[in-house]
Amino acid sequence: MAGSPSRAAGRRLQLPLLCLFLQGATAVLFAVFVRYNHKTDAALWHRGNHSNADNEFYFRYPSFQDVHAMVFVGFGFLMVFLQRYGFSSVGFTFLLAAFALQWSTLVQGFLHSFHGGHIHVGVESMINADFCAGAVLISFGAVLGKTGPAQLLLMALLEVVLFGINEFVLLHLLGVRDAGGSMTIHTFGAYFGLVLSRVLYRPQLEKSKHRQGSVYHSDLFAMIGTIFLWIFWPSFNSALTALGAGQHRTALNTYYSLAASTLGTFALSALVGEDGRLDMVHIQNAALAGGVVVGTSSEMMLTPFGALAAGFLAGTVSTLGYKFFTPILESKFKVQDTCGVHNLHGMPGVLGALLGVLVAGLATHEAYGDGLESVFPLIAEGQRSATSQAMHQLFGLFVILMFASMGGGLRGLLLKLPFLDSPLDSQCYEDQVHWQVPGEHEDEAQRPLRVEEADTQA
Amino acid sequence: MAGSPSRAAGRRLQLPLLCLFLQGATAVLFAVFVRYNHKTDAALWHRGNHSNADNEFYFRYPSFQDVHAMVFVGFGFLMVFLQRYGFSSVGFTFLLAAFALQWSTLVQGFLHSFHGGHIHVGVESMINADFCAGAVLISFGAVLGKTGPAQLLLMALLEVVLFGINEFVLLHLLGVRDAGGSMTIHTFGAYFGLVLSRVLYRPQLEKSKHRQGSVYHSDLFAMIGTIFLWIFWPSFNSALTALGAGQHRTALNTYYSLAASTLGTFALSALVGEDGRLDMVHIQNAALAGGVVVGTSSEMMLTPFGALAAGFLAGTVSTLGYKFFTPILESKFKVQDTCGVHNLHGMPGVLGALLGVLVAGLATHEAYGDGLESVFPLIAEGQRSATSQAMHQLFGLFVILMFASMGGGLRGLLLKLPFLDSPLDSQCYEDQVHWQVPGEHEDEAQRPLRVEEADTQA
Amino acid sequence: MAGSPSRAAGRRLQLPLLCLFLQGATAVLFAVFVRYNHKTDAALWHRGNHSNADNEFYFRYPSFQDVHAMVFVGFGFLMVFLQRYGFSSVGFTFLLAAFALQWSTLVQGFLHSFHGGHIHVGVESMINADFCAGAVLISFGAVLGKTGPAQLLLMALLEVVLFGINEFVLLHLLGVRDAGGSMTIHTFGAYFGLVLSRVLYRPQLEKSKHRQGSVYHSDLFAMIGTIFLWIFWPSFNSALTALGAGQHRTALNTYYSLAASTLGTFALSALVGEDGRLDMVHIQNAALAGGVVVGTSSEMMLTPFGALAAGFLAGTVSTLGYKFFTPILESKFKVQDTCGVHNLHGMPGVLGALLGVLVAGLATHEAYGDGLESVFPLIAEGQRSATSQAMHQLFGLFVILMFASMGGGLRGLLLKLPFLDSPLDSQCYEDQVHWQVPGEHEDEAQRPLRVEEADTQA
């Protein structure tokens, strides 16, 4: 049905073998390297004289659960908007994130917390692993519908490594502050995916154009994703910030920023819409830009007003991006950005990085008091001035863009290898390439996959 | 398409300008008045000698997140039951709540926590703001499908102010106890919306009657809303109660009350249903009445039995309301209550207020011990007897009904101003008036909006 | 419409009367026996000199909320996969769980915490009640579509009692450890349901076969259930474990196990699928087996590698079960297992019990240190060797299988009583038997229920 018999046979084995290999290798590495940390190990925890209430679990786990819901429910359903790609959107999100969180536990562990020959894990590593999975899913959004699951797993395999290195360079070598990941998660994930999408450019993609839109119900499913991302974003940005006022302030700032980006999105969507009508694509996506834009600065003394202003700006820019820039991105730059990640994660991520530069540059001992230590330790310890911190933040942005672009490009070339499970140009955005799909209605036999014509790409 | 060209042009600008104005004004007021409180501010928090575990964030934030999910997921999807109004239900919920939470931060701040020229915000103000947004959404339910987004924003603008004043009168001047808002949220929101709906009565609404029901899938989407409201209601009622046993008991009581209202609803729905069949409308709504009815009393020593009895009563009354009273409300009282908020929030809210009167009147030093201080401070301090507290609770109910009715009426008259974006009688309950709507199936062009005939109202 | 007039009249009264009777009886028992425990009672809590932060509410309630979401959202929507049984799946889940949690509060209370003539309730009893509701819903999955709500309530009435007794025998008499319920919840619930399904075997069920599959959208709704179960399973297994490192480690192990079972499921699903295509049924269910399989052992020192290996094994076995064993179960063993609970809960539950035997047998004082007391108190106190604990765990498994089989069988015979609301063979998997169902599309009148022919069973 989809291509020649040998191609089908290849697909039959490609995904299973890759899953089995990746899971087997990960398990072996876990056996050798991964150990409970002293807050999860039965013996180590009881060796200290701790109150159970002091276990980090109680400060971080509720936030972790919110992040976990965002990654699997939020990202998964947000991409269900395509009319015939719901199984793949939510299913491949599930597969990619389940792999990425294991693999990033290893990569981040080797880079950040490798002591005595072991990686020590606990709720903090769980959050970090989910964050990395989030970046992989952002990249997935840029190539959604045009890649097979084996391709995506390879993308994740390599992106996780690069994510870890990039994060290490920024946070540890440059001393950049980026608690909620405007830079390391959103900007990195978006430009990695966009460059990848550029390399995988399909000039014949209009053969699948009739499946590229939504239907009424798929837009409602996507709103499940949107709303869960929106409500839990305060937990995302605050999940790893300093305990106490730090976590509290980060959640508060994100809450305000998201509210303002929602109003900005509705305003602009109606303004640029046909007949003044709202566009669901804008609401589903641009209203979330408020969470992205304060990812770096929400732990800082952004002020509630600053959060509102930043969120409003992000919602506005993101909506305009969907309306005016996405078509240009495809026609002029040959980037087919299925979910518009450039508008939701790319531009707001860069704005968020710049906002971080600004707010860091304005940091004073007076404004932060003894809290300066937990937000800007290098300034508090006198190793850096606020201006120097700001310059480091700015430099970090360039490092990310370089890493993401090079990485995305290299991976894109790799993914063009002909044996991989890339769908034909006429079969993009179509679940039936990868799934056994029931009909739309009862009594309907399985819908035949329409192959418009022999595809030159095969 | 929908009305004359000038009307369309008006709509094009009305919503954007209103959003931009409201967001701009809010941001300016935030800049002038809103500051971090001492649990979110970096300098203030570290000035005290606090353990991070003492930060209120850890006691309230998990509850806040549940409330947040109820407001945006719960209310939003509960109203998706209409077959052609899903985008508007979930979208306008999103818009209204995002605005209301900002605006109520200001209004409640001025009334409740205005010190030294500033409003101080933290997790408690976030919960209060979401509560107020909840009241606005309850009112929205009464006029769902018959109002445009600009009308709704104006409704929210004015309702938030009245909500704040009403709450101030009850809680601060009258010393009423109402932790979970049976009175201040549900009764107020419901009667505000109902009076509004009365003033906006449309005698020609049968022109849109064919869109007023559900379809199979829209009822399943609505159940997402129902279930999320149901599971998180214990957090709603307990979010702002006294720490320790207070929060614990409130959650427990609400849990039992909801369970009993569910059984009551199934029993009555089958009993009054055609051929003994269950009605989805009852299950979606009346099963939640158990959360509403203990909003006032669940922090009190209601006893687990009391919670079951109250919940069962509420589920029963609410189901009977849907079956028998809603038609009368429309035919006799000219109130077109789209979501039946009178049955879910109105009657159970009043019952909840009366239950609060009863349980407060029965309060004794023996039953509450030293916990009396946190539930009934005025009784504990000897300023009031239990009977006097009960009388104050009862008087509070009349104050609310007066506030809500007058407020809803005045706002209704205001919203009848002819320049606003009210849909035509033949275009109610229809997303296409406000949204660019894709077809129901792939390959289907955008569905034409059927305008039955020239509408006299335009 | 469905059967004779007297049958319809019987149905009209059966469910209401049963609900009213059960709720009434439960309320009376609550009035007599159920009291707030010392962490929820206003007077008792303040009598001690507690810090509010010590209230168990803050350690358990966030986990409770996740469990609550799993029971009502997770189980409910997971079963919506059937094309014409969504109302019943989510609705009867709602009804059954709302009743089971009340009833199990009483049963578990009498068995586990009956002191001074009273049952004392708080967040721990809420979690236990939800766990029991989970077991009932697992059994529901085996008979989904073939039973009426009154039958199901009777099933729950009796299963809850047996669940309580079985749990009491295992945990209290045998000293079995089973924090996340691989044995007491999953194995028990599955085999109870399977034996019940065997007794209720319908040889003519092919008359409803055309409704037994999914449609595109129902599979997406089911994925909502899957993903919420998957993300919150770490909270399920850890909800009642020892505070501190115990809860932390349990959540971590479950997280890894689920990730590995997801990769195992995708691998096997593609391997055994037609043309190498993935099957949604596998992804929706088998990916969750990783949560089931570590229910017993995740609180132990399973090691992260052990969690991955167990999860991978469970995902693999479960997928193979759906592909190869479910058809045999029906054709050879006459068990019509609608949701495949044997694959998701039965086999992974037994595997989880055996894994518990293994990990308990390997327990050493060295590995657990002072934490041994909280995981294996009988070993720590020197009453048992690790090997003896392992043997007790193994014996516990046989006790469960015996209890579940006998219980399921007896109840099955009871439910065959002719006056109950069992649907006809030609009307299984059909919402219209129990619900007023709107059409699939607007303007469509209520769909007629197709009764293929006179049914011999009636």
XYZ file of C-alpha atoms in Angstrom, chain B residues 178 182-183 187 292-297 347-359 390 393-394 396-397 400:
29
model
C -17.482 31.332 53.106
C -21.110 28.846 47.997
C -22.248 32.402 48.561
C -24.754 32.291 44.321
C -21.172 23.889 45.429
C -23.396 23.011 48.352
C -20.578 22.569 50.873
C -18.614 25.628 49.741
C -19.551 27.483 52.889
C -19.734 24.661 55.410
C -30.006 26.627 43.912
C -27.078 24.613 45.312
C -25.381 27.897 46.201
C -28.406 29.097 48.152
C -28.718 25.681 49.788
C -25.028 25.912 50.649
C -25.518 29.306 52.226
C -28.409 27.969 54.317
C -26.362 24.929 55.292
C -23.683 27.361 56.428
C -26.268 29.166 58.557
C -27.236 25.869 60.146
C -23.738 24.554 60.797
C -25.701 32.187 61.862
C -24.518 34.310 57.460
C -28.204 34.504 56.600
C -25.129 37.817 53.921
C -27.199 35.695 51.587
C -25.561 38.769 47.768
